[in-house]
């Protein structure tokens, strides 16, 4: 199976494969949303099926919940779990301080709630997502539908006084209609190009009426697992200040997802 993957998918796969080593029997695990997180959910499903791993997963979207159930993971709500041992999720961008932009998949609100309700957050990604300064990826901001155009205007006015390079704002669409989150909200994507002060921006955005949450994850990620297309994996622990490298060998007969 892995022999048929593109280099970028191989990078996502090995990052996910390595990250699930942090999951122990009996844990309550936050399950992220997105293409890289989907590999992680499938890897956990393999451990549940083949190794008898017993975990309870709290998904961050309906898409992740469906996949988790499909691969045999016991799915519960965050209210049932109350607190999580760790969350594993992807990211759209990350910097050297492990600050993140998330929300490309439209699940940033649940992702942030679940991640902050965890003892640790592990981010799985490929090397292309690392940037010197956040902002190249459009920053998602979840807003309530009522008066969203007014909220958009307030956002654009606020950006004038902030340390960002671009100020274009667009409503995320799903075909001819606005994209709607699991909570029934809209997403405004801020095309900032460069964010000078991520902490200031995160705080200011959430003060604007109509804004529910933004996609800046500051001081939330503990470990980033970076996958490469040749099977190399780099693990950076922001708390321990360590960097570790591993290698995951691909198997030509690896068909762990052939039944999905």
Coordinates of N, CA and C in Angstrom, one line a residue:
X1 N 0.8 -1.2 0.0 CA 0.0 0.0 0.0 C 0.9 1.3 0.0
X2 N 1.9 1.3 0.9 CA 2.7 2.5 1.0 C 3.5 2.8 -0.3
X3 N 3.8 1.7 -1.0 CA 4.5 1.9 -2.3 C 3.8 2.7 -3.3
X4 N 2.4 2.8 -3.1 CA 1.6 3.5 -4.1 C 1.4 4.9 -3.6
X5 N 1.9 5.3 -2.5 CA 1.6 6.6 -2.0 C 2.6 7.7 -2.6
X6 N 2.1 8.9 -2.7 CA 3.0 10.0 -3.1 C 3.9 10.3 -2.0
X7 N 5.0 11.0 -2.3 CA 6.0 11.4 -1.2 C 5.3 12.2 0.0
X8 N 4.4 13.1 -0.4 CA 3.7 13.8 0.7 C 2.8 12.9 1.5
X9 N 2.1 12.0 0.9 CA 1.3 11.0 1.7 C 2.2 10.1 2.5
X10 N 3.3 9.7 2.0 CA 4.2 8.9 2.8 C 4.7 9.7 4.0
X11 N 5.0 11.0 3.9 CA 5.4 11.8 5.0 C 4.3 11.9 6.0
X12 N 3.1 12.0 5.6 CA 1.9 12.1 6.5 C 1.8 10.7 7.3
X13 N 1.9 9.7 6.5 CA 1.7 8.3 7.0 C 2.8 8.0 8.1
X14 N 4.1 8.3 7.9 CA 5.1 8.0 8.8 C 5.0 8.9 10.1
X15 N 4.5 10.1 9.9 CA 4.3 11.0 11.1 C 3.2 10.4 11.9
X16 N 2.1 10.0 11.3 CA 1.0 9.4 12.0 C 1.4 8.1 12.7
X17 N 2.1 7.3 12.0 CA 2.6 6.0 12.5 C 3.4 6.1 13.7
X18 N 4.3 7.1 13.7 CA 5.2 7.3 14.8 C 4.5 8.0 16.0
X19 N 3.5 8.8 15.7 CA 2.8 9.5 16.8 C 1.9 8.6 17.7
X20 N 1.4 7.6 17.1 CA 0.5 6.7 17.8 C 1.3 5.9 18.8
X21 N 2.7 5.9 18.8 CA 3.5 5.2 19.8 C 3.3 5.9 21.1
X22 N 2.8 7.1 21.2 CA 2.6 7.8 22.4 C 1.3 7.4 23.1
X23 N 0.4 6.7 22.4 CA -0.8 6.2 22.9 C -0.7 4.9 23.7
X24 N -1.2 4.9 24.9 CA -1.1 3.8 25.8 C -2.5 3.2 26.1
X25 N -2.5 2.0 26.5 CA -3.7 1.3 26.8 C -4.5 2.0 27.9
X26 N -5.8 2.2 27.6 CA -6.6 2.9 28.6 C -6.7 4.4 28.5
X27 N -6.0 4.9 27.5 CA -6.0 6.4 27.4 C -7.3 6.9 26.8
X28 N -7.6 8.2 27.1 CA -8.6 9.0 26.4 C -7.9 9.9 25.5
X29 N -8.2 9.8 24.2 CA -7.4 10.4 23.1 C -8.2 11.3 22.3
X30 N -7.8 12.6 22.1 CA -8.4 13.5 21.2 C -8.0 13.1 19.8
X31 N -8.9 13.0 18.9 CA -8.7 12.6 17.5 C -8.9 13.8 16.6
X32 N -7.8 14.2 15.9 CA -7.9 15.4 15.1 C -8.6 15.2 13.8
X33 N -8.7 16.3 13.0 CA -9.4 16.3 11.7 C -8.4 16.7 10.6
X34 N -8.6 16.1 9.5 CA -7.8 16.5 8.3 C -7.1 15.3 7.7
X35 N -6.4 15.5 6.6 CA -5.8 14.3 5.9 C -4.7 13.6 6.7
X36 N -3.9 14.4 7.4 CA -2.9 13.7 8.2 C -3.5 13.0 9.4
X37 N -4.4 13.7 10.1 CA -5.1 13.1 11.2 C -5.8 11.8 10.8
X38 N -6.3 11.7 9.6 CA -7.0 10.5 9.2 C -6.1 9.3 9.1
X39 N -4.8 9.6 8.7 CA -3.8 8.5 8.8 C -3.7 8.0 10.2
X40 N -3.6 9.0 11.2 CA -3.4 8.6 12.6 C -4.6 7.8 13.1
X41 N -5.8 8.1 12.7 CA -7.0 7.4 13.2 C -6.9 6.0 12.6
X42 N -6.5 5.8 11.4 CA -6.4 4.5 10.8 C -5.3 3.7 11.5
X43 N -4.2 4.3 11.8 CA -3.1 3.6 12.5 C -3.6 3.2 13.9
X44 N -4.4 4.0 14.6 CA -4.9 3.6 15.9 C -5.9 2.4 15.7
X45 N -6.7 2.5 14.7 CA -7.6 1.4 14.4 C -6.9 0.1 14.2
X46 N -5.8 0.1 13.5 CA -5.0 -1.1 13.3 C -4.5 -1.6 14.7
X47 N -4.1 -0.8 15.6 CA -3.7 -1.2 16.9 C -4.8 -1.8 17.7
X48 N -6.0 -1.2 17.6 CA -7.2 -1.7 18.3 C -7.5 -3.1 17.7
X49 N -7.5 -3.2 16.4 CA -7.9 -4.5 15.8 C -6.9 -5.6 16.0
X50 N -5.6 -5.3 15.8 CA -4.6 -6.3 15.7 C -3.9 -6.5 17.1
X51 N -3.7 -5.4 17.9 CA -3.0 -5.5 19.1 C -3.8 -5.5 20.4
X52 N -5.1 -5.3 20.2 CA -6.0 -5.2 21.3 C -5.9 -3.9 22.2
X53 N -5.4 -2.9 21.5 CA -5.3 -1.6 22.2 C -6.7 -1.1 22.7
X54 N -6.9 -0.7 23.9 CA -8.1 -0.2 24.4 C -8.0 1.3 24.7
X55 N -8.7 2.1 23.9 CA -8.7 3.5 24.1 C -10.1 4.0 23.9
X56 N -10.3 5.2 24.4 CA -11.6 5.9 24.0 C -11.2 7.2 23.3
X57 N -11.8 7.4 22.2 CA -11.4 8.5 21.3 C -12.5 9.6 21.4
X58 N -12.0 10.9 21.4 CA -12.9 12.0 21.4 C -12.6 12.7 20.0
X59 N -13.5 12.6 19.0 CA -13.2 13.2 17.7 C -13.5 14.7 17.7
X60 N -12.8 15.4 16.8 CA -13.0 16.8 16.7 C -13.9 17.2 15.5
X61 N -14.5 16.3 14.9 CA -15.5 16.6 13.8 C -16.3 15.3 13.5
X62 N -17.4 15.5 12.8 CA -18.3 14.4 12.4 C -17.5 13.4 11.5
X63 N -16.7 14.0 10.6 CA -15.9 13.2 9.7 C -14.9 12.3 10.5
X64 N -14.3 12.8 11.4 CA -13.4 12.0 12.2 C -14.1 10.9 13.0
X65 N -15.3 11.3 13.6 CA -16.1 10.4 14.4 C -16.5 9.2 13.5
X66 N -16.9 9.5 12.3 CA -17.3 8.4 11.4 C -16.1 7.4 11.1
X67 N -15.0 8.0 10.8 CA -13.8 7.2 10.5 C -13.4 6.4 11.7
X68 N -13.4 7.0 12.9 CA -13.0 6.3 14.1 C -13.9 5.1 14.4
X69 N -15.2 5.3 14.2 CA -16.1 4.1 14.4 C -15.8 3.1 13.4
X70 N -15.6 3.5 12.2 CA -15.3 2.5 11.1 C -14.1 1.6 11.3
X71 N -13.1 2.2 12.0 CA -11.9 1.4 12.2 C -11.9 0.7 13.6
X72 N -13.0 0.9 14.3 CA -13.2 0.1 15.6 C -12.8 0.8 16.9
X73 N -12.6 2.2 16.8 CA -12.3 2.9 18.0 C -13.5 3.2 18.8
X74 N -13.5 3.1 20.1 CA -14.6 3.4 21.0 C -14.7 5.0 21.0
X75 N -15.8 5.5 20.5 CA -15.9 7.0 20.4 C -16.8 7.5 21.5
X76 N -16.3 8.5 22.2 CA -17.1 9.1 23.3 C -17.1 10.6 23.1
X77 N -17.9 11.4 23.8 CA -17.9 12.8 23.7 C -16.9 13.4 24.7
X78 N -16.6 14.7 24.6 CA -15.7 15.3 25.5 C -16.3 15.4 26.9
X79 N -17.6 15.6 26.9 CA -18.3 15.7 28.2 C -18.2 14.4 28.9
X80 N -18.3 13.3 28.2 CA -18.1 11.9 28.8 C -16.7 11.8 29.3
X81 N -15.7 12.2 28.5 CA -14.3 12.0 28.9 C -13.9 12.9 30.0
X82 N -14.4 14.2 30.0 CA -14.1 15.2 30.9 C -12.7 15.8 30.7
X83 N -11.7 14.9 30.6 CA -10.3 15.4 30.4 C -9.6 14.3 29.6
X84 N -8.6 14.7 28.8 CA -7.9 13.7 27.9 C -6.5 13.6 28.2
X85 N -5.9 12.4 28.0 CA -4.5 12.2 28.2 C -3.7 12.9 27.1
X86 N -4.1 12.8 25.9 CA -3.4 13.5 24.8 C -4.3 13.7 23.6
X87 N -4.0 14.6 22.8 CA -4.7 14.8 21.5 C -3.6 14.8 20.4
X88 N -4.0 14.1 19.3 CA -3.1 14.0 18.2 C -3.8 14.7 17.0
X89 N -3.2 15.7 16.4 CA -3.9 16.4 15.3 C -2.9 16.9 14.3
X90 N -3.3 17.4 13.2 CA -2.5 17.9 12.2 C -2.4 19.4 12.4
X91 N -1.7 20.1 11.4 CA -1.6 21.6 11.4 C -1.4 22.0 10.0
X92 N -1.9 23.2 9.7 CA -1.7 23.8 8.4 C -0.3 24.6 8.3
X93 N 0.1 25.1 9.4 CA 1.4 25.7 9.5 C 1.9 25.6 11.0
X94 N 3.2 25.6 11.2 CA 3.8 25.6 12.5 C 5.1 26.4 12.4
X95 N 5.5 27.1 13.5 CA 6.8 27.8 13.6 C 7.7 27.1 14.6
X96 N 8.9 27.7 14.8 CA 9.9 27.1 15.7 C 9.4 27.0 17.1
X97 N 8.5 27.8 17.5 CA 7.9 27.7 18.9 C 6.7 26.8 19.0
X98 N 6.4 26.1 17.9 CA 5.3 25.2 17.8 C 4.0 25.9 18.0
X99 N 3.9 27.2 17.6 CA 2.7 27.9 17.4 C 2.1 27.4 16.1
X100 N 0.8 27.3 16.0 CA 0.1 26.7 14.8 C -0.9 27.6 14.2
X101 N -1.1 27.4 12.9 CA -2.4 27.8 12.2 C -3.1 26.5 11.9
X102 N -4.4 26.4 12.4 CA -5.2 25.2 12.1 C -6.6 25.7 11.6
X103 N -7.3 24.8 11.0 CA -8.7 25.1 10.6 C -8.9 25.0 9.1
X104 N -7.9 24.5 8.4 CA -8.1 24.4 7.0 C -9.2 23.4 6.6
X105 N -9.4 22.4 7.6 CA -10.5 21.5 7.4 C -11.8 21.9 7.9
X106 N -11.8 23.1 8.6 CA -13.1 23.7 9.1 C -13.5 23.3 10.4
X107 N -12.6 22.6 11.2 CA -13.0 22.1 12.5 C -12.2 22.8 13.6
X108 N -11.8 24.0 13.4 CA -10.9 24.6 14.4 C -11.5 24.8 15.8
X109 N -12.8 25.0 15.9 CA -13.4 25.3 17.2 C -13.3 24.0 18.1
X110 N -13.8 22.9 17.5 CA -13.7 21.6 18.3 C -12.3 21.2 18.5
X111 N -11.4 21.4 17.5 CA -10.0 21.1 17.6 C -9.3 21.8 18.8
X112 N -9.6 23.1 18.9 CA -9.0 23.9 20.0 C -9.6 23.5 21.3
X113 N -10.9 23.3 21.4 CA -11.5 22.9 22.7 C -10.9 21.5 23.2
X114 N -10.8 20.6 22.3 CA -10.3 19.2 22.6 C -8.8 19.3 23.0
X115 N -8.0 20.1 22.2 CA -6.6 20.2 22.5 C -6.3 20.8 23.8
X116 N -7.0 21.8 24.2 CA -6.8 22.5 25.5 C -7.3 21.7 26.6
X117 N -8.1 20.7 26.4 CA -8.6 19.8 27.4 C -7.8 18.5 27.5
X118 N -6.5 18.6 27.1 CA -5.6 17.5 27.1 C -4.4 17.8 27.8
X119 N -3.8 16.7 28.4 CA -2.5 16.9 29.1 C -1.4 17.2 28.1
X120 N -1.5 16.7 26.9 CA -0.5 17.0 25.9 C -1.2 17.0 24.5
X121 N -0.6 17.9 23.7 CA -1.1 17.9 22.3 C 0.1 17.5 21.4
X122 N -0.1 16.5 20.5 CA 1.0 16.1 19.6 C 0.5 16.5 18.2
X123 N 1.3 17.2 17.5 CA 1.0 17.6 16.1 C 1.7 16.7 15.1
X124 N 1.0 16.2 14.1 CA 1.7 15.4 13.1 C 1.6 16.1 11.8
X125 N 2.7 16.2 11.1 CA 2.8 17.0 9.9 C 3.9 16.6 9.0
X126 N 4.0 17.2 7.9 CA 5.1 17.0 7.0 C 6.0 18.3 7.0
X127 N 7.2 18.2 6.5 CA 8.2 19.3 6.6 C 7.8 20.5 5.9
X128 N 6.9 20.4 4.9 CA 6.5 21.6 4.2 C 5.6 22.5 5.0
X129 N 5.1 22.1 6.1 CA 4.2 22.9 6.9 C 5.0 23.8 7.9
X130 N 6.3 23.6 8.0 CA 7.1 24.5 8.8 C 7.4 25.8 8.2
X131 N 7.2 26.9 8.9 CA 7.5 28.3 8.3 C 8.3 29.1 9.4
X132 N 9.0 30.1 8.9 CA 9.7 30.9 9.8 C 8.8 31.9 10.5
X133 N 7.7 32.2 9.9 CA 6.7 33.1 10.5 C 5.3 32.7 9.9
X134 N 4.4 32.6 10.9 CA 3.0 32.2 10.5 C 2.4 33.2 9.6
X135 N 1.5 32.7 8.7 CA 0.7 33.7 7.9 C 0.5 33.3 6.5
X136 N 1.4 32.5 5.9 CA 1.3 32.2 4.5 C 0.0 31.4 4.2
X137 N -0.4 30.5 5.2 CA -1.6 29.8 5.1 C -2.7 30.8 5.6
X138 N -3.8 30.9 4.9 CA -4.9 31.7 5.3 C -5.4 31.4 6.7
X139 N -5.6 32.4 7.6 CA -6.0 32.1 9.0 C -7.5 32.0 9.0
X140 N -8.0 30.8 9.4 CA -9.5 30.7 9.5 C -10.0 31.4 10.8
X141 N -11.1 32.0 10.7 CA -11.8 32.6 11.8 C -13.3 32.2 11.7
X142 N -13.7 31.5 12.8 CA -15.1 31.0 12.8 C -16.0 32.1 13.3
X143 N -17.1 32.4 12.6 CA -18.0 33.4 13.0 C -19.5 32.9 12.9
X144 N -20.3 33.5 13.7 CA -21.7 33.1 13.6 C -22.3 33.7 12.3
X145 N -23.3 33.0 11.7 CA -23.9 33.5 10.5 C -24.6 34.8 10.6
X146 N -25.2 35.1 11.8 CA -25.9 36.4 11.9 C -25.0 37.5 11.8
X147 N -25.2 38.4 10.9 CA -24.4 39.6 10.7 C -23.0 39.3 10.3
X148 N -22.7 38.2 9.6 CA -21.4 37.9 9.3 C -20.7 38.9 8.4
X149 N -21.4 39.6 7.6 CA -20.8 40.7 6.8 C -20.3 41.8 7.6
X150 N -21.1 42.1 8.7 CA -20.6 43.2 9.6 C -19.4 42.7 10.4
X151 N -19.4 41.4 10.8 CA -18.2 40.9 11.4 C -17.0 40.9 10.5
X152 N -17.2 40.6 9.2 CA -16.1 40.7 8.2 C -15.6 42.1 8.1
X153 N -16.5 43.1 8.1 CA -16.0 44.5 8.0 C -15.2 44.9 9.3
X154 N -15.7 44.5 10.4 CA -15.0 44.8 11.7 C -13.6 44.1 11.7
X155 N -13.5 42.9 11.2 CA -12.2 42.2 11.1 C -11.3 43.0 10.2
X156 N -11.7 43.4 9.1 CA -10.9 44.1 8.1 C -10.4 45.4 8.7
X157 N -11.3 46.1 9.4 CA -10.9 47.4 10.0 C -9.9 47.2 11.1
X158 N -10.1 46.1 11.9 CA -9.1 45.8 13.0 C -7.8 45.5 12.4
X159 N -7.7 44.8 11.3 CA -6.4 44.3 10.7 C -5.5 45.5 10.3
X160 N -6.1 46.7 10.1 CA -5.4 47.9 9.7 C -4.4 48.2 10.7
X161 N -4.7 48.0 12.0 CA -3.8 48.5 13.1 C -3.0 47.3 13.6
X162 N -2.9 46.2 12.9 CA -2.2 45.1 13.4 C -1.0 44.8 12.5
X163 N 0.0 44.0 13.1 CA 1.2 43.8 12.4 C 1.1 42.6 11.4
X164 N 0.4 42.8 10.3 CA 0.2 41.8 9.3 C 0.5 42.4 8.0
X165 N 0.9 41.6 7.0 CA 1.3 42.1 5.7 C 0.1 42.2 4.7
X166 N -0.9 41.3 4.8 CA -2.0 41.3 3.9 C -3.3 41.4 4.8
X167 N -4.4 41.9 4.1 CA -5.6 42.1 4.9 C -6.9 41.7 4.1
X168 N -6.7 40.9 3.1 CA -7.8 40.3 2.3 C -8.6 39.3 3.2
X169 N -9.9 39.4 3.2 CA -10.7 38.5 3.9 C -11.8 37.9 3.0
X170 N -12.0 36.6 3.1 CA -12.9 35.9 2.2 C -13.8 34.9 3.0
X171 N -15.0 34.8 2.6 CA -16.0 33.9 3.2 C -15.7 32.5 2.5
X172 N -15.4 31.5 3.3 CA -15.2 30.2 2.8 C -16.5 29.6 2.2
X173 N -16.3 29.1 1.0 CA -17.5 28.5 0.3 C -17.4 27.0 0.2
X174 N -18.6 26.4 0.0 CA -18.8 25.0 -0.3 C -19.6 25.0 -1.6
X175 N -19.0 25.0 -2.7 CA -19.8 25.2 -3.9 C -20.3 26.6 -4.0
X176 N -21.6 26.7 -4.2 CA -22.3 28.0 -4.3 C -22.8 28.5 -3.0
X177 N -22.6 27.8 -1.9 CA -23.1 28.2 -0.6 C -22.0 28.3 0.4
X178 N -22.2 29.1 1.4 CA -21.1 29.2 2.4 C -20.8 27.9 3.1
X179 N -19.5 27.6 3.3 CA -19.1 26.5 4.1 C -19.7 26.6 5.5
X180 N -20.3 25.5 6.1 CA -20.9 25.5 7.4 C -20.2 24.5 8.3
X181 N -19.7 25.0 9.4 CA -19.0 24.1 10.4 C -20.0 23.2 11.1
X182 N -19.5 22.2 11.8 CA -20.3 21.3 12.6 C -21.2 22.0 13.6
X183 N -20.8 23.2 14.0 CA -21.6 24.0 14.9 C -22.5 25.0 14.2
X184 N -22.6 24.9 12.9 CA -23.5 25.7 12.1 C -23.0 27.1 11.9
X185 N -21.7 27.3 12.0 CA -21.1 28.7 11.8 C -20.5 28.8 10.4
X186 N -20.1 30.0 10.1 CA -19.3 30.3 8.8 C -17.8 30.4 9.2
X187 N -17.0 30.4 8.2 CA -15.6 30.6 8.3 C -15.1 31.8 7.4
X188 N -14.5 32.7 8.0 CA -13.8 33.8 7.2 C -12.3 33.5 7.2
X189 N -11.7 33.4 6.0 CA -10.3 33.2 5.9 C -9.6 34.5 5.7
X190 N -8.6 34.7 6.6 CA -7.8 36.0 6.5 C -6.5 35.7 5.8
X191 N -6.3 36.4 4.7 CA -5.1 36.2 3.9 C -4.1 37.2 4.3
X192 N -3.3 36.9 5.4 CA -2.4 37.8 6.0 C -1.0 37.8 5.5
X193 N -0.6 36.8 4.9 CA 0.8 36.6 4.3 C 1.8 36.5 5.4
X194 N 1.8 37.4 6.3 CA 2.8 37.3 7.4 C 2.1 37.9 8.7
X195 N 2.3 37.2 9.8 CA 1.8 37.7 11.1 C 2.9 38.0 12.0
X196 N 3.0 39.3 12.3 CA 4.1 39.8 13.1 C 4.1 39.4 14.6
X197 N 2.8 39.5 15.2 CA 2.7 39.2 16.6 C 1.5 38.3 16.7
X198 N 1.7 37.0 16.9 CA 0.7 36.0 16.9 C -0.2 36.1 18.1
X199 N 0.4 36.4 19.2 CA -0.3 36.5 20.5 C -1.3 37.7 20.5
X200 N -0.8 38.8 20.0 CA -1.7 40.0 19.9 C -2.9 39.7 19.0
X201 N -2.6 39.1 17.8 CA -3.6 38.9 16.9 C -4.7 37.9 17.4
X202 N -4.2 36.8 18.1 CA -5.2 35.8 18.6 C -6.1 36.5 19.6
X203 N -5.6 37.3 20.5 CA -6.4 38.0 21.5 C -7.3 39.0 20.9
X204 N -6.9 39.8 20.0 CA -7.7 40.9 19.4 C -8.9 40.3 18.6
X205 N -8.6 39.3 17.8 CA -9.6 38.7 16.9 C -10.8 38.2 17.7
X206 N -10.5 37.5 18.9 CA -11.6 37.0 19.7 C -12.4 38.0 20.4
X207 N -12.0 39.3 20.4 CA -12.7 40.4 21.0 C -13.8 41.0 20.1
X208 N -13.8 40.6 18.8 CA -14.7 41.2 17.8 C -16.0 40.5 17.9
X209 N -17.1 41.2 18.1 CA -18.5 40.6 18.2 C -18.7 39.8 16.9
X210 N -19.3 38.6 17.1 CA -19.5 37.7 16.0 C -18.5 36.6 15.8
X211 N -17.3 36.9 16.3 CA -16.2 35.9 16.2 C -16.4 34.8 17.3
X212 N -16.3 33.6 16.9 CA -16.4 32.5 17.8 C -15.0 32.0 18.3
X213 N -14.1 31.8 17.3 CA -12.8 31.4 17.6 C -11.9 31.6 16.4
X214 N -10.6 31.7 16.6 CA -9.7 31.8 15.5 C -8.7 30.6 15.4
X215 N -8.1 30.4 14.3 CA -7.2 29.2 14.1 C -5.8 29.3 14.6
X216 N -5.5 30.3 15.4 CA -4.1 30.4 16.0 C -4.1 29.6 17.2
X217 N -3.2 28.6 17.3 CA -3.0 27.7 18.5 C -1.7 28.1 19.1
X218 N -1.8 28.9 20.2 CA -0.6 29.4 20.8 C -0.3 28.7 22.1
X219 N 0.9 28.2 22.3 CA 1.3 27.5 23.6 C 0.3 26.3 23.9
X220 N -0.1 25.6 22.9 CA -1.0 24.5 23.0 C -0.2 23.2 22.6
X221 N 0.5 23.3 21.6 CA 1.3 22.1 21.1 C 2.5 21.8 21.9
X222 N 2.7 20.5 22.3 CA 3.8 20.1 23.1 C 4.9 19.4 22.3
X223 N 4.4 18.6 21.3 CA 5.4 17.8 20.5 C 4.9 17.9 19.1
X224 N 5.8 18.1 18.1 CA 5.5 18.0 16.7 C 6.3 16.8 16.1
X225 N 5.6 16.0 15.4 CA 6.2 14.9 14.7 C 6.2 15.2 13.2
X226 N 7.3 15.3 12.6 CA 7.5 15.7 11.2 C 7.9 14.5 10.4
X227 N 7.1 14.2 9.4 CA 7.3 13.1 8.6 C 8.0 13.5 7.3
X228 N 8.8 12.6 6.7 CA 9.4 12.8 5.4 C 9.1 11.7 4.4
X229 N 9.2 12.0 3.2 CA 8.8 11.0 2.2 C 9.6 9.8 2.1
X230 N 10.9 9.8 2.7 CA 11.7 8.7 2.7 C 11.6 7.8 3.9
X231 N 10.6 8.2 4.8 CA 10.4 7.4 6.0 C 11.0 8.0 7.3
X232 N 11.9 9.0 7.1 CA 12.4 9.7 8.3 C 11.4 10.5 9.1
X233 N 11.5 10.5 10.4 CA 10.6 11.2 11.3 C 11.4 12.0 12.3
X234 N 11.1 13.2 12.4 CA 11.7 14.1 13.4 C 10.7 14.5 14.5
X235 N 11.1 14.3 15.7 CA 10.2 14.6 16.9 C 10.9 15.8 17.7
X236 N 10.1 16.8 17.8 CA 10.5 18.0 18.6 C 9.6 18.2 19.8
X237 N 10.2 18.2 20.9 CA 9.5 18.3 22.2 C 9.8 19.7 22.7
X238 N 8.8 20.6 22.7 CA 9.1 22.0 23.1 C 9.3 22.1 24.6
X239 N 8.8 21.2 25.4 CA 8.9 21.3 26.9 C 10.3 20.7 27.3
X240 N 10.7 19.6 26.7 CA 12.0 19.1 27.0 C 13.2 19.7 26.3
X241 N 12.8 20.4 25.2 CA 13.9 21.0 24.4 C 14.7 20.0 23.6
X242 N 14.1 18.9 23.3 CA 14.8 17.8 22.6 C 14.4 17.7 21.1
X243 N 15.3 17.1 20.3 CA 15.0 16.8 18.9 C 15.5 15.3 18.7
X244 N 14.6 14.5 18.2 CA 14.9 13.1 18.0 C 14.6 12.7 16.6
X245 N 15.4 11.8 16.0 CA 15.1 11.4 14.6 C 14.9 9.8 14.6
X246 N 13.9 9.4 13.9 CA 13.6 8.0 13.7 C 13.5 7.7 12.3
X247 N 13.4 6.4 12.0 CA 13.1 6.0 10.6 C 12.1 4.9 10.6
X248 N 11.1 5.0 9.8 CA 10.0 4.0 9.6 C 10.2 3.4 8.3
X249 N 10.4 2.1 8.2 CA 10.5 1.3 7.0 C 9.2 1.0 6.4
X250 N 9.1 1.2 5.1 CA 7.8 0.9 4.4 C 7.9 -0.6 4.0
X251 N 6.7 -1.3 4.1 CA 6.6 -2.7 3.7 C 5.8 -2.7 2.4
X252 N 6.4 -3.5 1.4 CA 5.7 -3.5 0.1 C 4.3 -4.2 0.2
X253 N 4.1 -5.1 1.2 CA 2.9 -5.7 1.3 C 2.0 -5.1 2.4
X254 N 2.3 -3.9 2.8 CA 1.5 -3.2 3.8 C 0.2 -2.8 3.2
X255 N -0.9 -3.5 3.7 CA -2.2 -3.2 3.2 C -3.2 -2.9 4.3
X256 N -2.7 -2.2 5.3 CA -3.4 -2.0 6.5 C -4.7 -1.2 6.3
X257 N -4.8 -0.5 5.2 CA -6.0 0.3 4.9 C -6.9 -0.2 3.8
X258 N -6.5 -1.4 3.3 CA -7.2 -1.9 2.1 C -8.6 -2.2 2.3
X259 N -9.1 -2.4 3.6 CA -10.5 -2.7 3.9 C -11.3 -1.4 4.1
X260 N -10.7 -0.2 3.9 CA -11.4 1.0 4.2 C -11.9 1.6 2.9

